[in-house]
Amino acid sequence: MREEDNEGVVMANDFFWSYTDEPHASRRRQILSQYPQIKELFGPDPFAFFKIAVVVSLQLCTAIILHDAGWLKMLAIAYFFGSFLNHNLFLAIHELSHNLAFSTPVYNRWLGIFANLPIGVPMSITFQKYHLEHHRFQGVDGIDMDVPSCTEAQFVTSTLSKAIWVIFQLFFYALRPLFLKPKPPGYWEFINLAIQVALDGILLYFWGWKSFAYLILSTFVGGGMHPMAGHFISEHYVFNPEQETYSYYGPLNLMTWCVGYHNEHHDFPRIPGNKLHKVKEIAPEYYEGLDSYKSWSQVIYMYIMDRSIGPFSRMKRKLSKKSA
């Protein structure tokens, strides 16, 4: 349903509701029947550990170097440098949630905890739990925690409120599942917590609050009004009512584990990011007709400035018996 605001702009007051299954499973079957060689792309990225180790080391070294820096300098470096590193690690954790660094799942968990260190807050293990549900139950009401809550959508309706929501979207993304669909922590969450607290404590003890603050700032600004954070909106926010997943084919894929190839990723979550472009090359007719983006910054701008777009601009569906 939609209603007009005081300027006559049509605004949604409910989600888009689909009465069919999510599109990726059926497209996966079609593509594999026509191009079975795509299965050769399945499997881990052999360079994932090296790439993660370099970024973790660089970010922790930067935090130590900035232990006595001024706050303005620290904020500038956090936004223009550290944010890119921490968002890269967030998306490395996304990659690891699909076991795309090692064939043995437990090794991916350990590497995810390691990648989590510069982010400052333990999230790797919990993220995996909810993210795999996002794939299996895309858009399913009450299960897919990637979809904004009704409360968010009802309050975030103006240009200003959308801008504020974008700045703090990482908090909504992280806290939404804890309020709407809490899961009891398990053994691995406590390991993640203990190791993260130990690292944070070491930073605070030896280098002080500013080193720790730099890591937190890098995480916060990198998940808000930031070019790399545009993927949060571009992936599934409905700008075309006929399409619920969108890919991004721009240069920032080089820094984000190619998460921009999002239709390809949902179609084939067992393919690592560095090979997703090959899916489009092998089966171009399945992707070239879909809407896509070349700029995440432009997506953020469109989301904020288009009065008809907001948190309600997501596709939802009821749980089907087939998916249950």
CSV table of C-alpha atoms in Angstrom, one decimal, residues 91-211:
chain,number,residue,atom,x,y,z
A,91,LEU,CA,32.8,-8.7,4.1
A,92,ALA,CA,35.6,-11.2,4.6
A,93,ILE,CA,33.5,-12.5,7.5
A,94,HIS,CA,30.6,-12.7,5.1
A,95,GLU,CA,32.7,-14.8,2.8
A,96,LEU,CA,33.8,-17.0,5.6
A,97,SER,CA,30.2,-17.6,6.7
A,98,HIS,CA,29.9,-19.5,3.5
A,99,ASN,CA,33.0,-21.5,4.2
A,100,LEU,CA,34.9,-20.0,1.3
A,101,ALA,CA,38.4,-19.9,2.7
A,102,PHE,CA,38.7,-23.6,3.8
A,103,SER,CA,36.9,-26.8,3.0
A,104,THR,CA,36.7,-27.6,6.7
A,105,PRO,CA,34.0,-25.3,8.4
A,106,VAL,CA,35.8,-25.0,11.7
A,107,TYR,CA,38.8,-23.4,10.1
A,108,ASN,CA,36.6,-20.8,8.6
A,109,ARG,CA,35.2,-20.0,12.0
A,110,TRP,CA,38.6,-19.5,13.5
A,111,LEU,CA,39.6,-17.3,10.6
A,112,GLY,CA,36.4,-15.3,11.0
A,113,ILE,CA,37.3,-14.7,14.7
A,114,PHE,CA,40.7,-13.5,13.5
A,115,ALA,CA,39.2,-11.2,10.9
A,116,ASN,CA,36.9,-9.8,13.5
A,117,LEU,CA,39.7,-8.4,15.7
A,118,PRO,CA,40.1,-4.9,14.1
A,119,ILE,CA,36.3,-4.5,14.0
A,120,GLY,CA,36.4,-4.1,17.8
A,121,VAL,CA,33.1,-5.8,18.6
A,122,PRO,CA,32.5,-9.6,18.5
A,123,MET,CA,30.1,-10.4,15.6
A,124,SER,CA,31.6,-13.1,13.3
A,125,ILE,CA,29.9,-16.2,14.8
A,126,THR,CA,26.5,-14.5,15.4
A,127,PHE,CA,26.6,-13.0,11.9
A,128,GLN,CA,26.9,-16.4,10.3
A,129,LYS,CA,23.8,-17.7,12.1
A,130,TYR,CA,21.6,-15.0,10.8
A,131,HIS,CA,23.2,-14.6,7.4
A,132,LEU,CA,22.6,-18.2,6.4
A,133,GLU,CA,19.0,-17.8,7.2
A,134,HIS,CA,18.9,-14.7,5.0
A,135,HIS,CA,19.9,-17.0,2.1
A,136,ARG,CA,17.7,-19.9,2.8
A,137,PHE,CA,14.6,-17.7,3.7
A,138,GLN,CA,15.2,-14.6,1.7
A,139,GLY,CA,12.5,-12.1,2.5
A,140,VAL,CA,10.5,-14.5,4.7
A,141,ASP,CA,8.5,-12.6,7.3
A,142,GLY,CA,9.9,-13.1,10.8
A,143,ILE,CA,13.0,-15.0,9.7
A,144,ASP,CA,15.1,-12.9,7.3
A,145,MET,CA,16.6,-10.3,9.7
A,146,ASP,CA,18.2,-8.4,6.7
A,147,VAL,CA,14.7,-6.9,6.2
A,148,PRO,CA,14.1,-3.7,8.3
A,149,SER,CA,11.5,-3.9,11.1
A,150,CYS,CA,8.1,-2.3,10.8
A,151,THR,CA,9.1,0.2,13.5
A,152,GLU,CA,12.1,1.4,11.5
A,153,ALA,CA,9.9,1.7,8.4
A,154,GLN,CA,7.2,3.7,10.2
A,155,PHE,CA,9.6,6.2,11.6
A,156,VAL,CA,12.1,6.5,8.7
A,157,THR,CA,9.9,8.3,6.2
A,158,SER,CA,11.5,11.7,5.4
A,159,THR,CA,14.8,12.7,3.7
A,160,LEU,CA,16.3,13.7,7.0
A,161,SER,CA,15.3,10.6,8.9
A,162,LYS,CA,16.6,8.4,6.0
A,163,ALA,CA,19.9,10.2,6.2
A,164,ILE,CA,20.1,9.6,9.9
A,165,TRP,CA,19.1,6.0,9.4
A,166,VAL,CA,21.9,5.5,6.8
A,167,ILE,CA,24.5,7.0,9.2
A,168,PHE,CA,23.4,4.6,11.9
A,169,GLN,CA,22.4,1.7,9.6
A,170,LEU,CA,25.2,-0.6,11.0
A,171,PHE,CA,23.5,-0.4,14.5
A,172,PHE,CA,20.1,-1.3,13.0
A,173,TYR,CA,21.7,-4.1,11.0
A,174,ALA,CA,23.5,-5.5,14.1
A,175,LEU,CA,20.8,-5.0,16.7
A,176,ARG,CA,17.7,-5.8,14.7
A,177,PRO,CA,18.0,-9.6,15.0
A,178,LEU,CA,18.9,-9.4,18.7
A,179,PHE,CA,15.5,-7.7,19.4
A,180,LEU,CA,13.3,-9.4,16.8
A,181,LYS,CA,14.7,-12.9,16.7
A,182,PRO,CA,17.2,-13.5,19.5
A,183,LYS,CA,19.2,-16.7,19.5
A,184,PRO,CA,20.8,-18.1,22.6
A,185,PRO,CA,24.6,-17.8,22.4
A,186,GLY,CA,26.6,-20.9,21.9
A,187,TYR,CA,30.1,-22.2,22.6
A,188,TRP,CA,31.6,-20.4,19.6
A,189,GLU,CA,30.0,-17.0,20.5
A,190,PHE,CA,31.8,-17.1,23.9
A,191,ILE,CA,35.1,-17.9,22.1
A,192,ASN,CA,34.5,-15.0,19.8
A,193,LEU,CA,33.7,-12.8,22.7
A,194,ALA,CA,36.7,-13.9,24.8
A,195,ILE,CA,39.3,-13.4,22.0
A,196,GLN,CA,37.8,-10.0,21.0
A,197,VAL,CA,37.8,-8.8,24.6
A,198,ALA,CA,41.4,-9.9,25.1
A,199,LEU,CA,42.6,-8.0,22.0
A,200,ASP,CA,40.6,-4.9,23.0
A,201,GLY,CA,42.1,-5.2,26.5
A,202,ILE,CA,45.6,-5.4,25.2
A,203,LEU,CA,45.1,-2.3,23.0
A,204,LEU,CA,43.7,-0.4,25.9
A,205,TYR,CA,46.4,-1.5,28.4
A,206,PHE,CA,49.4,-0.9,26.2
A,207,TRP,CA,48.3,1.9,23.8
A,208,GLY,CA,45.3,3.5,25.4
A,209,TRP,CA,41.8,4.6,24.4
A,210,LYS,CA,42.7,6.2,21.2
A,211,SER,CA,44.0,3.1,19.5
